[in-house]
Coordinates of C-alpha atoms and ligand atoms in Angstrom, one line a residue:
M1 CA 0.0 0.1 0.0
S2 CA 1.8 3.0 -1.2
S3 CA 1.1 6.6 -0.9
S4 CA -2.3 8.0 -2.2
N5 CA -1.0 9.5 -5.7
N6 CA 1.8 6.9 -5.5
T7 CA 4.4 9.5 -5.0
T8 CA 6.1 10.2 -1.8
V9 CA 8.2 13.3 -0.8
V10 CA 9.8 13.7 2.5
S11 CA 12.1 16.5 3.4
A12 CA 14.5 17.0 6.3
P13 CA 16.3 20.3 7.3
G14 CA 19.9 21.3 7.4
K15 CA 21.7 22.2 10.7
V16 CA 24.0 24.8 12.2
L17 CA 25.6 24.1 15.8
L18 CA 25.6 27.4 17.4
T19 CA 27.1 26.2 20.6
G20 CA 28.7 22.8 21.9
G21 CA 31.1 21.9 19.3
Y22 CA 33.1 19.3 20.6
L23 CA 31.6 19.1 24.2
V24 CA 28.4 17.6 22.5
L25 CA 30.2 14.5 21.8
D26 CA 30.1 13.9 25.6
P27 CA 26.9 13.2 27.1
A28 CA 27.6 15.3 30.1
F29 CA 27.2 18.4 27.8
S30 CA 24.7 19.7 25.4
G31 CA 24.7 21.6 22.2
L32 CA 22.4 24.2 20.5
V33 CA 21.6 23.0 17.0
V34 CA 19.5 25.5 14.8
A35 CA 17.8 23.7 11.9
T36 CA 17.8 25.5 8.5
D37 CA 15.0 26.3 5.8
A38 CA 17.4 24.9 3.6
R39 CA 16.2 21.3 3.0
F40 CA 16.8 17.7 1.5
Y41 CA 14.1 16.1 -0.4
T42 CA 13.8 12.5 -1.1
L43 CA 11.0 11.7 -3.7
I44 CA 9.9 8.2 -4.4
R45 CA 7.6 7.1 -7.0
P46 CA 7.0 3.8 -9.4
S47 CA 9.2 3.5 -12.3
I48 CA 7.7 4.1 -15.6
G49 CA 7.5 1.0 -17.7
S50 CA 7.6 -2.6 -16.7
V51 CA 10.4 -4.5 -15.1
D52 CA 10.4 -8.3 -15.3
A53 CA 10.1 -9.2 -11.8
T54 CA 9.6 -13.1 -12.2
A55 CA 10.5 -15.2 -9.6
S56 CA 13.8 -17.1 -9.4
S57 CA 12.4 -19.8 -7.2
S58 CA 8.9 -20.5 -6.3
S59 CA 9.0 -18.6 -2.8
E60 CA 11.4 -15.7 -3.7
K61 CA 10.1 -12.7 -5.3
G62 CA 11.9 -10.2 -7.4
P63 CA 14.3 -8.8 -8.7
F64 CA 12.6 -5.6 -8.4
K65 CA 14.9 -2.5 -9.6
I66 CA 15.4 0.5 -7.7
T67 CA 17.2 3.4 -9.4
V68 CA 18.3 6.4 -7.4
R69 CA 19.3 9.5 -9.1
S70 CA 20.8 12.8 -7.6
P71 CA 20.3 15.3 -10.6
Q72 CA 22.6 18.1 -9.3
F73 CA 25.6 15.9 -10.0
E74 CA 27.6 14.5 -12.7
N75 CA 27.5 10.4 -12.7
A76 CA 25.0 10.3 -9.9
T77 CA 22.6 7.4 -10.8
W78 CA 22.7 4.2 -8.9
N79 CA 20.9 1.1 -9.6
Y80 CA 19.9 -1.4 -7.1
F81 CA 17.8 -5.0 -7.2
V82 CA 15.8 -6.3 -4.4
T83 CA 14.8 -9.9 -3.8
I84 CA 12.1 -11.0 -1.3
Q85 CA 12.5 -14.4 0.5
D86 CA 9.8 -14.6 3.4
M87 CA 10.6 -11.7 5.7
D88 CA 14.4 -11.4 4.3
V89 CA 14.6 -8.3 2.0
Q90 CA 17.8 -8.2 0.3
L91 CA 19.1 -5.3 -1.8
T92 CA 22.2 -5.7 -4.1
A93 CA 24.0 -2.8 -5.9
S94 CA 24.3 -3.2 -9.7
A95 CA 27.8 -4.6 -10.8
E96 CA 27.4 -2.0 -13.9
D97 CA 27.3 1.1 -12.1
P98 CA 30.5 3.1 -12.4
S99 CA 30.2 4.3 -9.1
R100 CA 28.6 3.4 -5.4
N101 CA 27.3 6.0 -3.0
T102 CA 27.7 3.9 0.4
F103 CA 25.6 6.3 2.4
V104 CA 22.4 5.8 -0.1
E105 CA 23.3 2.0 -0.3
L106 CA 23.5 1.7 3.6
A107 CA 20.1 3.5 4.0
L108 CA 18.3 1.1 1.4
V109 CA 19.7 -2.1 2.4
Y110 CA 18.8 -1.5 5.9
S111 CA 15.6 0.3 5.7
L112 CA 14.2 -2.4 3.3
A113 CA 15.9 -5.3 5.6
I114 CA 14.0 -3.7 8.7
L115 CA 10.9 -3.5 6.6
G116 CA 10.9 -7.0 5.9
H117 CA 10.3 -7.6 9.5
L118 CA 7.5 -4.9 9.9
A119 CA 5.4 -5.2 6.8
P120 CA 3.8 -8.1 5.2
T121 CA 5.7 -9.6 2.3
E122 CA 2.9 -9.1 0.0
Q123 CA 2.7 -5.4 0.6
I124 CA 6.2 -4.9 0.1
A125 CA 6.1 -6.8 -3.2
H126 CA 3.1 -4.8 -4.3
T127 CA 4.9 -1.5 -3.4
L128 CA 8.0 -2.5 -5.2
G129 CA 5.7 -3.4 -8.2
T130 CA 7.4 -2.5 -11.5
G131 CA 10.2 -0.9 -9.9
L132 CA 10.7 2.4 -8.1
E133 CA 12.4 5.6 -8.8
V134 CA 14.1 7.7 -6.2
V135 CA 15.4 11.2 -6.6
I136 CA 17.4 12.9 -4.3
A137 CA 17.9 16.8 -4.0
G138 CA 19.4 19.3 -1.7
N139 CA 18.5 23.0 -1.5
N140 CA 21.2 25.2 -3.3
D141 CA 22.7 26.2 0.0
F142 CA 24.0 22.7 0.8
Y143 CA 26.6 23.1 -2.0
S144 CA 28.8 25.8 -2.9
Q145 CA 27.2 27.6 -5.9
R146 CA 30.6 29.5 -6.9
K147 CA 30.8 27.5 -10.0
E148 CA 27.3 28.3 -11.2
L149 CA 27.5 32.0 -10.2
E150 CA 30.8 32.2 -12.4
T151 CA 28.8 30.6 -15.4
R152 CA 26.1 33.0 -15.2
G153 CA 28.8 35.9 -14.9
L154 CA 27.3 36.8 -11.4
H155 CA 29.0 38.1 -8.2
L156 CA 28.8 36.2 -5.1
N157 CA 26.2 37.9 -3.3
T158 CA 22.5 37.1 -2.1
E159 CA 20.9 38.9 -4.9
S160 CA 23.0 36.6 -7.3
L161 CA 22.1 33.6 -5.3
R162 CA 18.4 34.2 -5.6
Q163 CA 18.7 34.0 -9.4
I164 CA 19.7 30.8 -9.5
P165 CA 17.0 28.0 -10.1
L166 CA 16.2 25.5 -7.4
F167 CA 18.2 22.5 -7.3
A168 CA 20.9 24.0 -9.7
S169 CA 23.7 21.9 -11.2
T170 CA 26.7 21.7 -9.0
H171 CA 28.9 21.2 -12.3
T172 CA 30.9 18.6 -10.5
T173 CA 30.5 15.0 -9.1
L174 CA 29.7 14.1 -5.4
S175 CA 33.1 13.3 -4.5
K176 CA 34.5 16.6 -5.6
V177 CA 31.7 19.0 -4.7
H178 CA 32.4 21.8 -2.3
K179 CA 30.0 21.5 0.8
T180 CA 29.0 24.2 2.8
G181 CA 28.5 22.3 6.2
L182 CA 24.7 22.4 6.5
G183 CA 25.1 18.5 7.2
S184 CA 24.0 17.0 3.9
S185 CA 24.5 13.4 4.8
A186 CA 22.5 13.4 7.7
A187 CA 19.7 15.4 6.1
L188 CA 19.9 13.1 3.2
I189 CA 19.7 9.6 5.0
T190 CA 17.0 11.2 7.3
S191 CA 14.8 12.0 4.5
L192 CA 15.6 8.8 2.5
V193 CA 15.2 6.7 5.3
S194 CA 11.8 8.2 6.4
A195 CA 10.4 8.3 2.7
I196 CA 11.3 4.5 2.4
F197 CA 9.0 3.6 5.8
I198 CA 6.4 6.2 4.5
H199 CA 6.1 5.0 1.1
F200 CA 5.9 1.3 2.2
G201 CA 3.0 2.2 4.4
A202 CA 5.1 1.4 7.5
S203 CA 5.2 4.7 9.2
D204 CA 2.8 7.7 9.4
I205 CA 4.8 10.6 10.5
N206 CA 3.0 13.7 11.4
R207 CA 3.7 16.8 13.5
D208 CA 2.2 15.1 16.5
D209 CA 3.0 11.4 16.8
T210 CA 0.1 10.6 19.1
A211 CA -2.8 12.6 17.8
H212 CA -2.4 11.5 13.9
T213 CA -0.6 8.2 13.8
T214 CA -3.0 5.6 12.3
I215 CA -0.3 2.9 12.9
S216 CA 0.0 2.5 16.5
K217 CA 3.3 0.3 16.4
A218 CA 6.4 1.8 18.2
T219 CA 8.2 1.1 14.9
A220 CA 6.0 3.7 13.1
T221 CA 6.7 6.6 14.9
T222 CA 9.1 9.2 14.7
P223 CA 11.6 8.3 17.5
F224 CA 12.2 5.0 15.5
L225 CA 12.7 6.9 12.1
H226 CA 15.5 8.8 14.2
N227 CA 16.8 5.8 15.6
V228 CA 17.0 4.1 12.1
A229 CA 18.7 7.1 10.5
Q230 CA 20.9 7.5 13.4
F231 CA 22.4 3.9 12.9
V232 CA 22.7 4.2 9.1
H233 CA 24.4 7.6 9.5
C234 CA 27.0 6.2 12.0
L235 CA 27.5 2.8 9.9
A236 CA 28.2 5.0 6.9
Q237 CA 30.4 7.4 8.7
G238 CA 32.4 4.4 10.2
K239 CA 31.8 5.6 13.7
V240 CA 29.2 6.8 16.4
G241 CA 29.3 10.5 16.4
S242 CA 27.3 12.8 18.7
G243 CA 24.4 12.9 16.2
F244 CA 23.2 16.2 16.6
D245 CA 22.9 16.5 12.8
V246 CA 20.5 13.6 12.4
S247 CA 18.8 14.7 15.5
S248 CA 18.0 18.1 13.9
A249 CA 17.1 16.8 10.7
V250 CA 14.3 14.8 12.3
W251 CA 13.1 17.2 15.1
G252 CA 14.3 20.7 14.0
S253 CA 16.1 23.3 16.3
H254 CA 16.7 22.1 20.0
T255 CA 19.1 21.8 22.6
Y256 CA 20.6 18.5 22.1
R257 CA 22.1 15.9 24.6
R258 CA 23.5 12.9 23.0
F259 CA 22.6 9.2 23.5
S260 CA 25.0 7.3 25.1
P261 CA 27.3 5.7 22.4
E262 CA 27.0 2.0 23.7
V263 CA 23.4 2.2 22.6
L264 CA 24.7 1.6 19.0
Q265 CA 28.1 0.3 19.6
A266 CA 27.0 -3.4 19.5
V267 CA 25.5 -3.0 16.2
M268 CA 28.1 -1.0 14.4
N269 CA 29.2 -3.8 12.1
Q270 CA 27.8 -5.0 8.7
D271 CA 27.4 -8.6 10.0
I272 CA 24.2 -7.2 12.0
R273 CA 22.7 -7.4 8.4
N274 CA 22.1 -11.2 9.2
D275 CA 20.5 -10.6 12.4
I276 CA 17.6 -8.0 11.9
P277 CA 15.7 -9.0 14.8
A278 CA 18.8 -8.1 17.1
L279 CA 19.0 -4.7 15.2
L280 CA 15.3 -4.1 15.5
K281 CA 15.4 -4.6 19.3
V282 CA 18.1 -2.1 19.4
L283 CA 16.3 0.6 17.2
D284 CA 12.8 0.0 18.7
P285 CA 12.3 2.9 21.3
T286 CA 10.0 0.6 23.5
K287 CA 12.7 -2.1 23.8
T288 CA 15.9 0.0 23.9
T289 CA 16.4 3.2 26.0
W290 CA 17.9 5.9 24.0
D291 CA 18.8 8.5 26.5
N292 CA 19.3 11.2 23.8
V293 CA 17.6 14.6 25.1
V294 CA 15.9 16.9 22.8
T295 CA 14.4 20.2 24.2
P296 CA 12.5 22.2 21.4
F297 CA 14.0 25.7 20.8
R298 CA 13.3 28.5 18.6
L299 CA 14.9 32.0 18.3
A300 CA 13.1 35.1 19.6
P301 CA 11.4 37.0 17.2
K302 CA 13.2 39.4 15.0
L303 CA 16.7 37.5 15.7
H304 CA 17.7 36.5 12.2
L305 CA 20.3 33.7 11.6
M306 CA 23.0 34.5 8.9
L307 CA 25.2 32.0 7.5
A308 CA 28.4 32.1 5.1
D309 CA 30.7 29.5 3.8
I310 CA 34.2 30.2 3.5
D311 CA 36.2 28.8 0.7
A312 CA 39.1 27.6 2.6
G313 CA 37.3 24.7 4.2
S314 CA 38.7 22.6 7.3
H315 CA 38.5 18.8 7.5
T316 CA 36.0 18.2 10.5
P317 CA 37.4 14.8 11.4
T318 CA 40.9 15.9 11.5
L319 CA 40.0 19.0 13.9
V320 CA 38.0 16.4 16.0
S321 CA 40.6 13.9 16.3
N322 CA 43.2 16.3 16.9
V323 CA 41.0 18.1 20.0
L324 CA 40.3 14.6 21.3
R325 CA 43.9 13.6 21.4
W326 CA 44.9 16.7 23.1
R327 CA 41.9 16.3 25.8
K328 CA 43.1 12.5 26.4
A329 CA 46.8 13.6 26.8
K330 CA 46.0 16.6 29.1
P331 CA 42.7 15.6 30.9
E332 CA 43.1 18.3 33.8
E333 CA 43.6 21.1 31.2
A334 CA 41.0 20.2 28.8
N335 CA 38.5 19.2 31.5
G336 CA 38.6 22.4 33.2
L337 CA 38.3 24.3 30.0
W338 CA 35.4 21.8 29.2
A339 CA 33.5 22.7 32.3
R340 CA 33.8 26.6 31.8
L341 CA 32.8 26.3 28.3
G342 CA 30.0 24.3 28.8
A343 CA 28.7 26.6 31.4
A344 CA 29.1 29.6 29.1
N345 CA 27.4 27.6 26.5
D346 CA 24.2 26.9 28.8
K347 CA 24.2 30.5 29.7
V348 CA 23.5 31.7 26.3
V349 CA 21.1 29.1 25.7
E350 CA 19.2 30.1 28.9
L351 CA 19.6 33.6 27.9
L352 CA 18.2 33.2 24.4
K353 CA 15.2 31.2 26.0
R354 CA 14.5 34.2 28.3
L355 CA 14.7 36.6 25.7
Q356 CA 12.2 34.4 23.6
Q357 CA 9.9 34.5 26.8
V358 CA 10.3 38.5 27.3
A359 CA 9.2 38.7 23.6
K360 CA 5.9 36.5 24.2
E361 CA 4.9 38.3 27.4
H362 CA 5.9 42.1 26.2
P363 CA 5.6 42.1 22.5
V364 CA 5.2 45.9 22.2
E365 CA 8.3 46.9 24.5
Y366 CA 10.2 44.0 23.0
D367 CA 9.8 45.3 19.5
L368 CA 10.6 48.8 20.6
A369 CA 14.0 47.6 22.4
I370 CA 15.0 45.5 19.2
E371 CA 14.2 48.4 17.1
K372 CA 16.4 50.9 19.3
A373 CA 19.5 48.2 19.4
S374 CA 19.2 47.4 15.8
V375 CA 20.8 50.9 14.9
I376 CA 23.9 50.9 17.1
R377 CA 26.8 48.6 17.8
A378 CA 26.4 46.2 20.6
T379 CA 29.4 47.5 22.4
E380 CA 27.2 50.6 22.7
W381 CA 24.1 49.1 23.9
P382 CA 24.8 49.7 27.6
L383 CA 24.3 53.5 26.7
L384 CA 20.6 52.3 26.1
R385 CA 20.1 51.3 29.6
S386 CA 17.4 53.7 31.1
Q387 CA 16.7 54.5 34.9
T388 CA 13.4 52.7 34.9
T389 CA 13.1 49.0 34.9
T390 CA 10.6 48.4 32.4
S391 CA 10.1 45.3 30.0
Q392 CA 12.1 47.4 27.3
D393 CA 15.1 47.4 29.6
V394 CA 14.8 43.7 30.3
T395 CA 15.1 43.2 26.6
T396 CA 18.1 45.5 26.2
E397 CA 19.7 43.9 29.3
L398 CA 19.3 40.3 27.9
L399 CA 20.6 41.6 24.4
I400 CA 23.7 43.0 26.2
Q401 CA 24.2 39.7 28.3
I402 CA 23.9 37.4 25.4
H403 CA 26.3 39.5 23.5
D404 CA 28.9 39.4 26.3
E405 CA 28.4 35.5 27.1
F406 CA 28.8 34.6 23.5
L407 CA 32.2 36.7 23.5
T408 CA 33.1 34.3 26.4
V409 CA 32.3 31.4 24.6
R410 CA 34.6 32.5 21.8
R411 CA 37.3 33.3 24.3
Y412 CA 37.2 30.0 25.5
L413 CA 37.1 28.4 21.9
R414 CA 40.4 30.5 21.5
E415 CA 41.9 29.1 24.5
M416 CA 41.0 25.5 23.2
S417 CA 42.7 26.5 19.8
Q418 CA 45.8 27.6 21.7
L419 CA 46.1 24.6 24.0
S420 CA 45.1 22.0 21.5
S421 CA 46.8 23.6 18.5
V422 CA 43.9 23.1 16.4
P423 CA 42.6 26.2 14.6
I424 CA 38.8 26.1 16.0
E425 CA 38.5 30.0 15.8
P426 CA 41.8 30.8 13.6
E427 CA 42.8 34.4 13.6
E428 CA 41.4 35.2 10.2
Q429 CA 38.1 34.1 11.6
T430 CA 38.7 36.3 14.5
R431 CA 39.3 39.2 12.4
L432 CA 36.1 38.6 10.3
L433 CA 33.9 38.0 13.2
D434 CA 35.1 41.1 15.2
V435 CA 34.2 43.2 12.0
C436 CA 30.9 41.6 11.8
L437 CA 30.2 42.5 15.4
S438 CA 31.0 46.2 14.8
V439 CA 28.1 46.3 12.5
P440 CA 25.1 48.1 14.1
G441 CA 22.5 45.5 15.3
V442 CA 24.7 42.3 15.4
L443 CA 24.0 40.3 18.6
M444 CA 26.2 37.3 18.1
A445 CA 29.0 36.1 15.6
G446 CA 30.9 32.9 15.9
V447 CA 32.1 29.8 13.9
P448 CA 29.6 27.1 14.1
G449 CA 30.1 23.3 14.9
A450 CA 33.6 22.3 14.8
G451 CA 35.0 25.8 13.8
G452 CA 37.9 26.0 11.6
F453 CA 38.0 27.9 8.5
D454 CA 34.8 26.5 6.9
A455 CA 31.9 28.7 7.9
I456 CA 30.6 31.5 10.2
F457 CA 27.3 32.5 11.6
C458 CA 25.8 35.8 12.6
I459 CA 22.5 36.7 14.6
V460 CA 21.3 40.3 13.6
L461 CA 18.3 42.3 14.6
S462 CA 17.2 44.0 11.4
E463 CA 17.1 43.9 7.7
E464 CA 19.7 46.8 7.8
S465 CA 21.9 44.9 10.1
R466 CA 21.7 42.0 7.8
K467 CA 22.9 44.3 4.8
G468 CA 25.6 45.7 6.9
V469 CA 27.1 42.2 7.4
E470 CA 26.7 41.2 4.0
A471 CA 28.7 44.4 2.9
V472 CA 31.3 43.3 5.3
W473 CA 31.7 39.8 4.0
S474 CA 31.7 41.0 0.5
K475 CA 34.6 43.3 1.3
F476 CA 36.6 41.0 3.5
A477 CA 40.1 40.7 1.5
E478 CA 41.6 37.8 3.5
M479 CA 39.1 35.1 2.8
S480 CA 36.3 34.5 0.4
V481 CA 33.1 34.6 2.2
G482 CA 30.0 33.2 0.5
P483 CA 26.6 34.1 1.9
L484 CA 24.1 31.4 1.9
L485 CA 20.2 32.1 1.7
C486 CA 18.9 29.9 4.3
Q487 CA 17.5 31.0 7.5
E488 CA 16.1 29.2 10.8
S489 CA 13.7 26.7 9.7
V490 CA 10.1 27.5 10.8
E491 CA 8.8 24.1 9.8
G492 CA 10.8 22.2 12.4
G493 CA 12.5 18.8 11.5
L494 CA 11.0 16.2 9.0
V495 CA 8.0 17.2 6.8
L496 CA 5.9 14.9 4.5
E497 CA 5.6 17.1 1.5
L498 CA 3.8 14.7 -0.8
G499 CA 1.9 11.3 -0.2
K500 CA -0.6 9.9 2.1
G501 CA -1.1 12.1 4.9
A502 CA 0.6 15.5 3.7
G503 CA -1.5 18.5 4.6
D504 CA -3.5 20.0 2.0
D505 CA -2.2 23.7 2.4
K506 CA 1.0 22.3 0.8
Q507 CA -0.8 22.4 -2.7
V508 CA -0.6 26.2 -2.6
S509 CA 2.4 27.1 -0.5
E510 CA 6.0 27.6 -1.3
Q511 CA 6.8 24.2 -0.6
S512 CA 4.5 22.9 -3.4
R513 CA 6.5 25.0 -5.7
I514 CA 9.4 23.1 -4.6
V515 CA 7.6 19.6 -4.9
Q516 CA 6.5 20.6 -8.4
S517 CA 10.1 21.4 -9.3
L518 CA 11.3 18.0 -7.9
L519 CA 8.8 16.2 -10.0
Q520 CA 10.3 17.7 -12.8
L521 CA 13.9 16.7 -12.2
Ligands
ADP1 N1 22.6 14.9 -3.1 C1 23.1 13.9 -2.6 N2 22.8 12.7 -3.4 C2 23.4 11.5 -2.9 N3 24.2 11.2 -1.9 C3 24.6 12.4 -1.4 C4 23.9 13.7 -1.6 N4 24.5 14.8 -0.9 C5 25.3 13.8 0.1 N5 25.2 12.7 -0.3 C6 26.2 11.6 0.4 O1 26.7 12.0 1.6 C7 28.1 11.6 1.7 C8 28.7 12.9 2.4 O2 29.0 13.0 3.3 P1 29.9 13.6 4.6 O3 31.3 13.6 3.9 O4 29.6 13.0 5.7 O5 29.2 15.1 4.4 P2 28.3 15.9 5.6 O6 29.6 16.6 6.2 O7 27.7 17.1 4.4 O8 27.4 15.3 6.1 C9 28.6 11.6 0.2 O9 29.6 10.9 -0.1 C10 27.1 10.9 -0.3 O10 27.3 9.5 -0.1
DP6_2 C1 33.1 18.7 16.7 C2 31.6 18.1 16.4 O1 30.9 18.4 17.9 C3 30.5 19.2 15.7 C4 30.9 19.0 14.5 O2 30.1 19.9 13.7 P1 29.9 20.5 12.3 O3 28.7 21.1 11.8 O4 31.3 21.3 12.0 O5 30.2 18.9 11.2 P2 30.4 18.9 9.9 O6 29.0 19.3 9.3 O7 30.6 17.1 9.9 O8 31.6 19.6 9.4 C5 31.4 16.8 16.3 C6 30.1 16.0 16.4 O9 29.4 16.5 17.4 O10 29.9 14.9 15.9

């Protein structure tokens, strides 16, 4: 039983880790991850034309063909064949394909193998029908658009980026593409895994799991999809990372405390393919306690997130292994810093939450305070302090505290850089961030995630501040700073864009324009 119109589209957002880089690898600390409105989309529909699915033996069904395409890349089509024998659903990659895609392949292998133990064989075979076509596409922000702008003779700025069509060609292959750090593989795997479970009628995600789920099983819920995506992502990356990227792809912006790595450690090998019941036991949230903690978060109104990728990328795994090596070698030095940085990170989050609350309780005064602060530099905000203690002052006070506390976070990150000899906030980035902060109305500026030369983020209070920051970026001579168009996601995590259960309002929304364009790819 596939989706009503036989096509399923599921999207998952990209991410930016504002606080908690490195610390979030340790379950004792948490991180603040903001989901972006730049999303990854997976479309699944029946293949056109018929495929010979004759049984090779009386009880075996198949082979059924699944073709996966990533139209933004050169040489990015992969073919797979599925056979079903009782509950055992096997997927093999075509030997004729010039390249393999481990991430896509593992997502398909394990999602289908798990499905074999959750849905009736007949239902799976029926949905596979004459074969399936899978189309994968990421918002342009996931990949550097420098080449596309060049071919169009356009400058590197947001105005030019808006002229590029949706899902533009990257003019290169997946292995050579310059990624912008929004977490393509986590968003891809989360959308792909979820699209498969939904397309085969084994899951029914909706905004509220309890209210709308027609399938009552624990394996039909969003936490289960999260666990499967987390497992596949870890297997594809060859290690159990913190998992904040998959978590935000599933649930949107939140403060994240990781699951204990031991939860997945025992199944982190490809032999588990031969024992799906054991794997299911680990992934079923009612059978294994996943101790990850997700507390929803939204930036207060009028706080705008800006992101830029820097064309001088760092290799995150190298940064991480060097920082962890230093922590192991100098535990006392590192743990002291970990504790101070952890406390400063928590303080930033707490202040941002309080700002949200004040905006809710005193919207008029809040807006006035933001308006005033947006036209002067953060260092001059103390001048706005008046004698009375009105709600406007509360807002101004919080803005001052957030700005100051985030400077403390950066100071600790630079200390970490120095002690570990890892360029987490390198000097070039420090200079860039400090110039950004000198623009009126800039609340925060920092290096996201693992830091390095990869990217920066700013949080600004008005459209004017945004323009001011963009002007700084375009003039910065030391490095090429490429703005991204994305902002904080308002839709949260996973969204069923098309298929059984997708909201009707999607038909007229911006998202439906995106889905229409996907259908043409
Ligand atoms: N559009 C896409 N289509 C298919 N696979 C993709 C796509 N984007 C990313 N991937 C997969 O994700 C892998 C990149 O993963 P990784 O290096 O962990 O990047 P990231 O830091 O963006 O998560 C690619 O090798 C590919 O397998
Ligand atoms: C160091 C980290 O805590 C954060 C890294 O975050 P990034 O967002 O920098 O990651 P990439 O997208 O892989 O480059 C490692 C982790 O939590 O897994």
